[in-house]
mmCIF file of C-alpha atoms in Angstrom:
data_model
loop_
_atom_site.group_PDB
_atom_site.id
_atom_site.type_symbol
_atom_site.label_atom_id
_atom_site.label_comp_id
_atom_site.label_asym_id
_atom_site.label_seq_id
_atom_site.Cartn_x
_atom_site.Cartn_y
_atom_site.Cartn_z
ATOM 1 C CA MET A 1 98.531 91.866 132.252
ATOM 2 C CA THR A 2 95.591 94.285 132.214
ATOM 3 C CA ILE A 3 92.926 93.525 129.639
ATOM 4 C CA ALA A 4 89.529 94.872 128.565
ATOM 5 C CA PHE A 5 86.757 93.524 126.335
ATOM 6 C CA VAL A 6 84.278 95.390 124.133
ATOM 7 C CA ASP A 7 81.434 93.432 122.512
ATOM 8 C CA ASP A 8 77.740 94.164 122.068
ATOM 9 C CA HIS A 9 76.713 90.544 122.720
ATOM 10 C CA PRO A 10 76.053 90.467 126.508
ATOM 11 C CA ILE A 11 76.301 86.697 126.909
ATOM 12 C CA LEU A 12 79.585 86.437 125.001
ATOM 13 C CA LEU A 13 80.991 89.452 126.837
ATOM 14 C CA SER A 14 80.069 88.012 130.204
ATOM 15 C CA GLY A 15 81.432 84.605 129.294
ATOM 16 C CA VAL A 16 84.839 85.780 128.059
ATOM 17 C CA CYS A 17 85.270 88.006 131.105
ATOM 18 C CA GLN A 18 84.504 85.073 133.407
ATOM 19 C CA LEU A 19 87.102 82.965 131.591
ATOM 20 C CA PHE A 20 89.866 85.525 132.125
ATOM 21 C CA SER A 21 88.923 87.084 135.470
ATOM 22 C CA PRO A 22 90.010 84.144 137.702
ATOM 23 C CA SER A 23 93.437 83.977 136.053
ATOM 24 C CA GLU A 24 96.482 85.065 138.018
ATOM 25 C CA ASN A 25 98.021 86.306 134.762
ATOM 26 C CA PHE A 26 95.215 88.640 133.673
ATOM 27 C CA GLN A 27 93.263 91.474 135.254
ATOM 28 C CA VAL A 28 90.055 92.525 133.496
ATOM 29 C CA VAL A 29 89.886 96.298 133.976
ATOM 30 C CA GLY A 30 87.025 97.277 131.698
ATOM 31 C CA VAL A 31 84.130 96.185 129.482
ATOM 32 C CA GLY A 32 82.043 97.956 126.861
ATOM 33 C CA SER A 33 79.649 97.444 123.969
ATOM 34 C CA THR A 34 80.183 100.290 121.466
ATOM 35 C CA ALA A 35 82.892 101.823 119.299
ATOM 36 C CA GLN A 36 82.983 104.850 121.603
ATOM 37 C CA ASP A 37 83.632 102.518 124.540
ATOM 38 C CA VAL A 38 86.808 101.353 122.771
ATOM 39 C CA ILE A 39 88.185 104.891 122.907
ATOM 40 C CA ASP A 40 86.890 105.661 126.404
ATOM 41 C CA ILE A 41 88.349 102.493 127.926
ATOM 42 C CA ALA A 42 91.739 103.023 126.276
ATOM 43 C CA LYS A 43 91.781 106.606 127.541
ATOM 44 C CA THR A 44 90.595 106.051 131.120
ATOM 45 C CA MET A 45 91.381 102.431 132.014
ATOM 46 C CA LYS A 46 94.611 102.201 129.988
ATOM 47 C CA PRO A 47 94.523 98.409 129.521
ATOM 48 C CA GLN A 48 97.580 96.808 127.992
ATOM 49 C CA ILE A 49 95.316 94.730 125.731
ATOM 50 C CA LEU A 50 91.891 95.670 124.367
ATOM 51 C CA VAL A 51 89.906 92.856 122.718
ATOM 52 C CA ILE A 52 87.071 94.151 120.544
ATOM 53 C CA ASP A 53 84.279 92.963 118.293
ATOM 54 C CA LEU A 54 84.003 94.606 114.865
ATOM 55 C CA ASN A 55 80.219 94.540 114.516
ATOM 56 C CA MET A 56 79.123 97.053 117.145
ATOM 57 C CA PRO A 57 77.238 100.369 117.221
ATOM 58 C CA GLY A 58 79.432 103.230 116.030
ATOM 59 C CA HIS A 59 82.420 103.521 113.718
ATOM 60 C CA VAL A 60 84.650 100.699 114.921
ATOM 61 C CA LEU A 61 87.505 101.163 112.428
ATOM 62 C CA GLU A 62 87.724 104.855 113.294
ATOM 63 C CA ALA A 63 87.830 103.965 116.989
ATOM 64 C CA ILE A 64 90.633 101.469 116.313
ATOM 65 C CA ALA A 65 92.634 104.095 114.416
ATOM 66 C CA THR A 66 92.133 106.629 117.219
ATOM 67 C CA VAL A 67 93.406 104.246 119.884
ATOM 68 C CA ALA A 68 96.304 103.021 117.721
ATOM 69 C CA ASN A 69 97.500 106.579 117.118
ATOM 70 C CA GLU A 70 96.619 108.386 120.350
ATOM 71 C CA TYR A 71 96.673 105.744 123.102
ATOM 72 C CA THR A 72 99.672 103.637 122.143
ATOM 73 C CA HIS A 73 99.910 102.094 125.631
ATOM 74 C CA THR A 74 96.979 99.882 124.565
ATOM 75 C CA LYS A 75 97.371 97.160 121.935
ATOM 76 C CA LEU A 76 94.279 96.044 120.031
ATOM 77 C CA ILE A 77 92.936 92.623 119.080
ATOM 78 C CA ALA A 78 89.884 92.097 116.870
ATOM 79 C CA PHE A 79 87.754 89.188 118.126
ATOM 80 C CA THR A 80 85.218 88.676 115.375
ATOM 81 C CA ALA A 81 83.056 86.217 113.463
ATOM 82 C CA SER A 82 84.107 87.722 110.129
ATOM 83 C CA SER A 83 86.687 85.793 108.115
ATOM 84 C CA SER A 84 86.465 88.246 105.198
ATOM 85 C CA ILE A 85 89.883 89.073 103.743
ATOM 86 C CA ASP A 86 88.849 92.670 103.026
ATOM 87 C CA THR A 87 87.609 93.111 106.592
ATOM 88 C CA ALA A 88 90.802 91.643 108.031
ATOM 89 C CA ILE A 89 93.004 93.872 105.854
ATOM 90 C CA ALA A 90 91.022 97.005 106.709
ATOM 91 C CA THR A 91 91.143 96.178 110.411
ATOM 92 C CA LEU A 92 94.891 95.528 110.386
ATOM 93 C CA GLU A 93 95.450 98.723 108.455
ATOM 94 C CA ALA A 94 93.410 100.635 111.044
ATOM 95 C CA GLY A 95 95.779 99.509 113.784
ATOM 96 C CA VAL A 96 94.984 96.145 115.351
ATOM 97 C CA LEU A 97 97.859 93.732 115.965
ATOM 98 C CA GLY A 98 95.665 90.666 116.388
ATOM 99 C CA TYR A 99 92.768 89.207 114.393
ATOM 100 C CA VAL A 100 91.092 86.232 116.072
ATOM 101 C CA LEU A 101 87.950 84.453 114.902
ATOM 102 C CA LYS A 102 85.205 83.803 117.448
ATOM 103 C CA GLY A 103 85.216 80.123 116.563
ATOM 104 C CA SER A 104 88.728 79.860 117.999
ATOM 105 C CA THR A 105 89.599 78.071 121.225
ATOM 106 C CA LEU A 106 90.381 79.789 124.505
ATOM 107 C CA ASP A 107 93.990 78.667 124.109
ATOM 108 C CA GLU A 108 94.235 80.436 120.735
ATOM 109 C CA LEU A 109 92.757 83.671 122.089
ATOM 110 C CA THR A 110 95.126 83.516 125.059
ATOM 111 C CA ASP A 111 98.081 82.878 122.754
ATOM 112 C CA ALA A 112 97.053 85.825 120.582
ATOM 113 C CA ILE A 113 96.846 88.087 123.629
ATOM 114 C CA ARG A 114 100.307 87.064 124.820
ATOM 115 C CA ARG A 115 101.859 87.563 121.385
ATOM 116 C CA VAL A 116 100.258 90.954 120.825
ATOM 117 C CA HIS A 117 101.377 92.003 124.306
ATOM 118 C CA LYS A 118 104.940 91.328 123.104
ATOM 119 C CA GLY A 119 104.368 93.523 120.064
ATOM 120 C CA GLU A 120 103.864 90.671 117.612
ATOM 121 C CA THR A 121 101.081 90.390 115.029
ATOM 122 C CA TYR A 122 98.658 87.452 115.268
ATOM 123 C CA LEU A 123 96.064 86.239 112.758
ATOM 124 C CA SER A 124 93.879 83.162 113.145
ATOM 125 C CA PRO A 125 95.243 80.420 110.854
ATOM 126 C CA ARG A 126 91.927 80.261 108.978
ATOM 127 C CA VAL A 127 92.428 83.797 107.640
ATOM 128 C CA ALA A 128 96.186 84.377 107.853
ATOM 129 C CA ALA A 129 97.282 82.620 104.668
ATOM 130 C CA ASN A 130 94.536 84.178 102.553
ATOM 131 C CA VAL A 131 95.179 87.676 103.920
ATOM 132 C CA VAL A 132 98.924 87.516 103.292
ATOM 133 C CA ALA A 133 98.430 86.069 99.824
ATOM 134 C CA GLY A 134 95.863 88.716 98.945
ATOM 135 C CA LEU A 135 98.087 91.543 100.114
ATOM 136 C CA GLN A 136 101.098 90.213 98.242
ATOM 137 C CA VAL A 137 99.153 89.841 95.004
ATOM 138 C CA ASN A 138 97.820 93.386 95.304
ATOM 139 C CA ALA A 139 101.245 94.784 96.132
ATOM 140 C CA LYS A 140 102.944 93.017 93.220
ATOM 141 C CA ALA A 141 100.239 94.116 90.808
ATOM 142 C CA ARG A 142 100.856 97.752 91.706
ATOM 143 C CA THR A 143 104.653 97.633 91.883
ATOM 144 C CA THR A 144 106.358 99.679 89.190
ATOM 145 C CA PRO A 145 109.840 98.755 87.846
ATOM 146 C CA THR A 146 111.581 101.558 89.784
ATOM 147 C CA VAL A 147 110.231 103.878 92.451
ATOM 148 C CA ARG A 148 112.440 106.734 93.618
ATOM 149 C CA PHE A 149 112.153 108.312 97.056
ATOM 150 C CA SER A 150 113.567 111.467 98.547
ATOM 151 C CA ARG A 151 115.820 111.051 101.567
ATOM 152 C CA ARG A 152 113.052 112.160 103.943
ATOM 153 C CA GLU A 153 110.542 109.828 102.296
ATOM 154 C CA GLU A 154 113.030 107.013 102.770
ATOM 155 C CA ASP A 155 113.324 107.920 106.471
ATOM 156 C CA VAL A 156 109.550 107.762 106.883
ATOM 157 C CA LEU A 157 109.418 104.494 104.960
ATOM 158 C CA ARG A 158 112.127 102.972 107.142
ATOM 159 C CA PHE A 159 110.096 103.631 110.298
ATOM 160 C CA LEU A 160 106.920 102.468 108.556
ATOM 161 C CA LEU A 161 108.592 99.139 107.798
ATOM 162 C CA GLN A 162 109.358 98.848 111.524
ATOM 163 C CA GLY A 163 105.647 99.095 112.311
ATOM 164 C CA CYS A 164 105.779 102.617 113.791
ATOM 165 C CA THR A 165 102.668 104.797 114.002
ATOM 166 C CA ASN A 166 102.553 108.305 112.514
ATOM 167 C CA LYS A 167 102.966 109.719 116.012
ATOM 168 C CA GLU A 168 106.071 107.615 116.647
ATOM 169 C CA ILE A 169 107.538 108.511 113.252
ATOM 170 C CA ALA A 170 106.929 112.200 113.891
ATOM 171 C CA LYS A 171 108.689 112.008 117.263
ATOM 172 C CA SER A 172 111.668 110.082 115.873
ATOM 173 C CA LEU A 173 112.183 112.491 112.962
ATOM 174 C CA SER A 174 111.266 115.671 114.873
ATOM 175 C CA LEU A 175 108.369 116.341 112.520
ATOM 176 C CA SER A 176 104.713 117.188 113.081
ATOM 177 C CA GLU A 177 102.142 114.416 112.647
ATOM 178 C CA LYS A 178 100.595 116.526 109.859
ATOM 179 C CA THR A 179 103.901 116.450 107.973
ATOM 180 C CA VAL A 180 104.207 112.683 108.431
ATOM 181 C CA LYS A 181 100.669 112.231 107.105
ATOM 182 C CA HIS A 182 101.694 114.254 104.043
ATOM 183 C CA TYR A 183 104.687 111.986 103.465
ATOM 184 C CA MET A 184 102.449 108.929 103.903
ATOM 185 C CA THR A 185 100.106 110.262 101.231
ATOM 186 C CA VAL A 186 103.029 110.800 98.852
ATOM 187 C CA LEU A 187 104.433 107.332 99.565
ATOM 188 C CA MET A 188 101.073 105.660 98.911
ATOM 189 C CA GLN A 189 100.774 107.538 95.622
ATOM 190 C CA LYS A 190 104.281 106.528 94.538
ATOM 191 C CA LEU A 191 103.685 102.905 95.507
ATOM 192 C CA ASP A 192 100.139 102.985 94.068
ATOM 193 C CA VAL A 193 98.588 101.413 97.162
ATOM 194 C CA ARG A 194 95.404 102.035 99.131
ATOM 195 C CA ASN A 195 96.537 101.718 102.733
ATOM 196 C CA ARG A 196 99.396 101.404 105.207
ATOM 197 C CA VAL A 197 99.630 97.604 105.141
ATOM 198 C CA GLU A 198 99.836 97.476 101.347
ATOM 199 C CA ALA A 199 102.460 100.235 101.415
ATOM 200 C CA VAL A 200 104.688 98.091 103.626
ATOM 201 C CA LEU A 201 104.270 95.021 101.432
ATOM 202 C CA ALA A 202 104.887 96.994 98.224
ATOM 203 C CA ALA A 203 108.052 98.533 99.688
ATOM 204 C CA GLN A 204 109.235 95.108 100.853
ATOM 205 C CA GLU A 205 108.658 93.743 97.348
ATOM 206 C CA LEU A 206 110.700 96.575 95.824
ATOM 207 C CA ALA A 207 113.495 95.994 98.331
ATOM 208 C CA ASN A 208 113.514 92.260 97.630
ATOM 209 C CA ASN A 209 113.727 92.909 93.887
ATOM 210 C CA GLY A 210 116.520 95.417 94.343
ATOM 211 C CA THR A 211 114.470 98.175 92.712
ATOM 212 C CA LEU A 212 113.999 100.373 95.755
ATOM 213 C CA ASP A 213 115.854 103.596 95.008
ATOM 214 C CA THR A 214 116.315 107.064 96.470
ATOM 215 C CA GLU A 215 116.954 110.435 94.933
#
């Protein structure tokens, strides 16, 4: 498995690379220390997994979104000291599949990398329960009794619930990414949510209640 690390703490960066470099199961193909490095490494080195800090020079969330949408061969894991629920939600919404706290063990980070490589989502136990609970409360608070969707909106929503990116949805439905973004905006307005993650949870809540409807 090819892997890269981006962190602006030189000692931590060196240490984590040394832990993974001798492994027969991992090949470290790149390192960096800025948000721009996240994009550059995904574009040029094409690692299967990119582990990144969130507190670095540059716009890290924008870099995450760019990689998640344009360089889908690379899956992203946030490796951070922040256990903030809002930070975790924003980072997941931007496109990471893993959120691991820096106080975690090497075994946990390795497990997270393996799971994300399989396409699964991983959150450190210390933040997972609070993040899920917070998202569910927000989604339920904004859920209206009945939300109606057009057939095309339902198609977009179906792929969204499968975890597809805008680019993947556009390809599957033979639409432009601009058109998919328009549908996403409409869906978020109808569901009264702020981001992609909350849209999924709100739609799941409607489906579970049997109030998800189409025109």
